Amino acid sequence: MSVRRQTANRLTLFRTCGTCGKQIVTTADTPWVRQVERDGKRQATTYFCSEGCFAASYKHIGWFDGKAEERRKLKDRNRDPEKERARHQAYQQAHREELREKARLRRLTNPGLSAADSAYARRKRKLIAEEAQANAG
């Protein structure tokens, strides 16, 4: 939340910390506040007494500890593209008719778009082939 203007008479309220339940004195410019899910879908503004309670309010600590980029790189390094490709092919095999029907309906509803997609794919294949030939020769 942001403070729109600096005023000397900012409203001070007693609120309950969203993590530990301690009573705290807050103003509109308190740094530890965020929207937390309540009652399934609804969200509510929740205040926290300290940075520790604020960090503890996240379901996954990774959202707050500053190491998300490091974990993302580790995840990418541990990825197995062959396994993902096999999973994708198995899905396509299992849903072949469904995917074919979906593509047919798409072509029927958007004939110009389908033609443009095909032309783009043809141009791209031609350019890739030309580039490969230029690199080989």
PDB file of C-alpha atoms in Angstrom:
ATOM      1  CA  MET A   1       0.000   0.000   0.000  1.00  0.00           C
ATOM      2  CA  SER A   2       1.251   3.454  -0.711  1.00  0.00           C
ATOM      3  CA  VAL A   3       0.918   6.727   1.136  1.00  0.00           C
ATOM      4  CA  ARG A   4      -0.629   9.361  -1.105  1.00  0.00           C
ATOM      5  CA  ARG A   5       0.652  12.361   0.807  1.00  0.00           C
ATOM      6  CA  GLN A   6       2.743  13.050   3.867  1.00  0.00           C
ATOM      7  CA  THR A   7       0.559  14.254   6.727  1.00  0.00           C
ATOM      8  CA  ALA A   8       1.293  14.785  10.380  1.00  0.00           C
ATOM      9  CA  ASN A   9      -2.123  13.517  11.471  1.00  0.00           C
ATOM     10  CA  ARG A  10      -2.068  10.041   9.959  1.00  0.00           C
ATOM     11  CA  LEU A  11      -4.776   7.768  11.364  1.00  0.00           C
ATOM     12  CA  THR A  12      -3.262   5.256  13.800  1.00  0.00           C
ATOM     13  CA  LEU A  13      -5.105   2.002  14.418  1.00  0.00           C
ATOM     14  CA  PHE A  14      -4.678  -1.040  16.621  1.00  0.00           C
ATOM     15  CA  ARG A  15      -4.606  -4.164  14.492  1.00  0.00           C
ATOM     16  CA  THR A  16      -3.837  -7.842  14.974  1.00  0.00           C
ATOM     17  CA  CYS A  17      -0.751  -9.387  13.366  1.00  0.00           C
ATOM     18  CA  GLY A  18      -1.805 -11.855  10.670  1.00  0.00           C
ATOM     19  CA  THR A  19       0.797 -14.446  11.741  1.00  0.00           C
ATOM     20  CA  CYS A  20       1.373 -14.309  15.492  1.00  0.00           C
ATOM     21  CA  GLY A  21      -1.865 -12.590  16.582  1.00  0.00           C
ATOM     22  CA  LYS A  22      -0.092  -9.878  18.599  1.00  0.00           C
ATOM     23  CA  GLN A  23      -1.805  -6.468  18.851  1.00  0.00           C
ATOM     24  CA  ILE A  24       0.150  -3.812  16.940  1.00  0.00           C
ATOM     25  CA  VAL A  25      -0.179  -0.113  16.247  1.00  0.00           C
ATOM     26  CA  THR A  26      -0.274   0.613  12.515  1.00  0.00           C
ATOM     27  CA  THR A  27      -0.794   3.463  10.092  1.00  0.00           C
ATOM     28  CA  ALA A  28      -1.571   3.421   6.392  1.00  0.00           C
ATOM     29  CA  ASP A  29       2.136   3.471   5.553  1.00  0.00           C
ATOM     30  CA  THR A  30       3.165   0.350   7.473  1.00  0.00           C
ATOM     31  CA  PRO A  31       5.628  -1.674   5.371  1.00  0.00           C
ATOM     32  CA  TRP A  32       4.368  -5.127   6.318  1.00  0.00           C
ATOM     33  CA  VAL A  33       0.966  -5.452   4.724  1.00  0.00           C
ATOM     34  CA  ARG A  34      -0.349  -7.643   1.906  1.00  0.00           C
ATOM     35  CA  GLN A  35      -3.500  -9.233   0.549  1.00  0.00           C
ATOM     36  CA  VAL A  36      -4.021 -12.701   2.031  1.00  0.00           C
ATOM     37  CA  GLU A  37      -6.595 -15.223   0.851  1.00  0.00           C
ATOM     38  CA  ARG A  38      -9.509 -15.679   3.210  1.00  0.00           C
ATOM     39  CA  ASP A  39     -12.611 -17.879   2.904  1.00  0.00           C
ATOM     40  CA  GLY A  40     -11.386 -19.711  -0.179  1.00  0.00           C
ATOM     41  CA  LYS A  41     -11.549 -17.062  -2.895  1.00  0.00           C
ATOM     42  CA  ARG A  42     -11.832 -13.762  -1.041  1.00  0.00           C
ATOM     43  CA  GLN A  43      -8.800 -11.720  -0.118  1.00  0.00           C
ATOM     44  CA  ALA A  44      -8.329  -9.341   2.776  1.00  0.00           C
ATOM     45  CA  THR A  45      -5.709  -6.781   3.706  1.00  0.00           C
ATOM     46  CA  THR A  46      -3.584  -8.295   6.458  1.00  0.00           C
ATOM     47  CA  TYR A  47      -1.057  -6.449   8.632  1.00  0.00           C
ATOM     48  CA  PHE A  48       2.075  -7.944  10.207  1.00  0.00           C
ATOM     49  CA  CYS A  49       4.084  -6.825  13.230  1.00  0.00           C
ATOM     50  CA  SER A  50       7.554  -7.534  11.825  1.00  0.00           C
ATOM     51  CA  GLU A  51       9.492  -8.662   8.788  1.00  0.00           C
ATOM     52  CA  GLY A  52       9.714 -12.168  10.272  1.00  0.00           C
ATOM     53  CA  CYS A  53       5.949 -12.486  10.597  1.00  0.00           C
ATOM     54  CA  PHE A  54       5.547 -11.040   7.099  1.00  0.00           C
ATOM     55  CA  ALA A  55       7.924 -13.677   5.672  1.00  0.00           C
ATOM     56  CA  ALA A  56       6.191 -16.447   7.628  1.00  0.00           C
ATOM     57  CA  SER A  57       2.853 -15.464   6.097  1.00  0.00           C
ATOM     58  CA  TYR A  58       3.872 -16.799   2.688  1.00  0.00           C
ATOM     59  CA  LYS A  59       2.877 -20.370   1.944  1.00  0.00           C
ATOM     60  CA  HIS A  60       6.213 -21.056   0.228  1.00  0.00           C
ATOM     61  CA  ILE A  61       9.269 -19.419   1.778  1.00  0.00           C
ATOM     62  CA  GLY A  62      10.806 -19.160  -1.707  1.00  0.00           C
ATOM     63  CA  TRP A  63       8.614 -16.181  -2.488  1.00  0.00           C
ATOM     64  CA  PHE A  64      10.371 -14.079   0.108  1.00  0.00           C
ATOM     65  CA  ASP A  65      13.928 -15.317   0.616  1.00  0.00           C
ATOM     66  CA  GLY A  66      15.392 -13.801  -2.576  1.00  0.00           C
ATOM     67  CA  LYS A  67      16.636 -17.123  -3.956  1.00  0.00           C
ATOM     68  CA  ALA A  68      13.884 -17.701  -6.514  1.00  0.00           C
ATOM     69  CA  GLU A  69      16.203 -17.052  -9.477  1.00  0.00           C
ATOM     70  CA  GLU A  70      18.758 -19.515  -8.111  1.00  0.00           C
ATOM     71  CA  ARG A  71      16.074 -22.205  -7.690  1.00  0.00           C
ATOM     72  CA  ARG A  72      14.753 -21.506 -11.202  1.00  0.00           C
ATOM     73  CA  LYS A  73      18.230 -22.056 -12.678  1.00  0.00           C
ATOM     74  CA  LEU A  74      18.635 -25.276 -10.682  1.00  0.00           C
ATOM     75  CA  LYS A  75      15.242 -26.486 -11.904  1.00  0.00           C
ATOM     76  CA  ASP A  76      16.201 -25.745 -15.517  1.00  0.00           C
ATOM     77  CA  ARG A  77      19.519 -27.549 -15.062  1.00  0.00           C
ATOM     78  CA  ASN A  78      17.749 -30.655 -13.683  1.00  0.00           C
ATOM     79  CA  ARG A  79      15.153 -30.689 -16.462  1.00  0.00           C
ATOM     80  CA  ASP A  80      15.167 -33.731 -18.744  1.00  0.00           C
ATOM     81  CA  PRO A  81      14.047 -32.649 -22.233  1.00  0.00           C
ATOM     82  CA  GLU A  82      13.805 -36.256 -23.459  1.00  0.00           C
ATOM     83  CA  LYS A  83      11.415 -37.157 -20.669  1.00  0.00           C
ATOM     84  CA  GLU A  84       9.296 -34.061 -21.382  1.00  0.00           C
ATOM     85  CA  ARG A  85       9.244 -34.848 -25.103  1.00  0.00           C
ATOM     86  CA  ALA A  86       8.131 -38.434 -24.387  1.00  0.00           C
ATOM     87  CA  ARG A  87       5.348 -37.162 -22.099  1.00  0.00           C
ATOM     88  CA  HIS A  88       4.207 -34.717 -24.779  1.00  0.00           C
ATOM     89  CA  GLN A  89       4.167 -37.449 -27.443  1.00  0.00           C
ATOM     90  CA  ALA A  90       2.216 -39.787 -25.151  1.00  0.00           C
ATOM     91  CA  TYR A  91      -0.378 -37.052 -24.593  1.00  0.00           C
ATOM     92  CA  GLN A  92      -0.659 -36.434 -28.331  1.00  0.00           C
ATOM     93  CA  GLN A  93      -1.043 -40.163 -28.961  1.00  0.00           C
ATOM     94  CA  ALA A  94      -3.800 -40.467 -26.346  1.00  0.00           C
ATOM     95  CA  HIS A  95      -5.718 -37.367 -27.550  1.00  0.00           C
ATOM     96  CA  ARG A  96      -5.045 -37.604 -31.285  1.00  0.00           C
ATOM     97  CA  GLU A  97      -8.690 -37.475 -32.413  1.00  0.00           C
ATOM     98  CA  GLU A  98      -9.592 -34.689 -30.004  1.00  0.00           C
ATOM     99  CA  LEU A  99      -6.647 -32.558 -31.175  1.00  0.00           C
ATOM    100  CA  ARG A 100      -7.439 -33.253 -34.830  1.00  0.00           C
ATOM    101  CA  GLU A 101     -11.076 -32.178 -34.354  1.00  0.00           C
ATOM    102  CA  LYS A 102     -10.005 -29.028 -32.498  1.00  0.00           C
ATOM    103  CA  ALA A 103      -7.634 -28.099 -35.349  1.00  0.00           C
ATOM    104  CA  ARG A 104     -10.360 -28.767 -37.935  1.00  0.00           C
ATOM    105  CA  LEU A 105     -12.808 -26.498 -36.096  1.00  0.00           C
ATOM    106  CA  ARG A 106     -10.171 -23.796 -35.837  1.00  0.00           C
ATOM    107  CA  ARG A 107      -9.536 -23.947 -39.586  1.00  0.00           C
ATOM    108  CA  LEU A 108     -13.269 -23.766 -40.316  1.00  0.00           C
ATOM    109  CA  THR A 109     -13.921 -20.800 -38.016  1.00  0.00           C
ATOM    110  CA  ASN A 110     -10.799 -18.820 -39.069  1.00  0.00           C
ATOM    111  CA  PRO A 111      -9.946 -19.658 -42.690  1.00  0.00           C
ATOM    112  CA  GLY A 112      -7.758 -16.575 -43.243  1.00  0.00           C
ATOM    113  CA  LEU A 113      -5.828 -17.154 -40.041  1.00  0.00           C
ATOM    114  CA  SER A 114      -5.111 -20.769 -40.967  1.00  0.00           C
ATOM    115  CA  ALA A 115      -3.818 -19.748 -44.400  1.00  0.00           C
ATOM    116  CA  ALA A 116      -1.616 -17.070 -42.837  1.00  0.00           C
ATOM    117  CA  ASP A 117      -0.232 -19.604 -40.338  1.00  0.00           C
ATOM    118  CA  SER A 118       0.563 -22.049 -43.134  1.00  0.00           C
ATOM    119  CA  ALA A 119       2.245 -19.351 -45.227  1.00  0.00           C
ATOM    120  CA  TYR A 120       4.307 -18.242 -42.224  1.00  0.00           C
ATOM    121  CA  ALA A 121       5.399 -21.822 -41.524  1.00  0.00           C
ATOM    122  CA  ARG A 122       6.372 -22.309 -45.197  1.00  0.00           C
ATOM    123  CA  ARG A 123       8.447 -19.096 -45.222  1.00  0.00           C
ATOM    124  CA  LYS A 124      10.119 -20.059 -41.961  1.00  0.00           C
ATOM    125  CA  ARG A 125      11.035 -23.545 -43.235  1.00  0.00           C
ATOM    126  CA  LYS A 126      12.416 -22.028 -46.449  1.00  0.00           C
ATOM    127  CA  LEU A 127      14.548 -19.494 -44.546  1.00  0.00           C
ATOM    128  CA  ILE A 128      15.883 -22.172 -42.181  1.00  0.00           C
ATOM    129  CA  ALA A 129      16.784 -24.396 -45.135  1.00  0.00           C
ATOM    130  CA  GLU A 130      18.525 -21.488 -46.899  1.00  0.00           C
ATOM    131  CA  GLU A 131      20.435 -20.605 -43.749  1.00  0.00           C
ATOM    132  CA  ALA A 132      21.515 -24.217 -43.231  1.00  0.00           C
ATOM    133  CA  GLN A 133      22.663 -24.407 -46.851  1.00  0.00           C
ATOM    134  CA  ALA A 134      24.619 -21.142 -46.533  1.00  0.00           C
ATOM    135  CA  ASN A 135      26.299 -22.356 -43.321  1.00  0.00           C
ATOM    136  CA  ALA A 136      27.193 -25.722 -44.848  1.00  0.00           C
ATOM    137  CA  GLY A 137      28.587 -24.227 -48.066  1.00  0.00           C
TER     138      GLY A 137
END
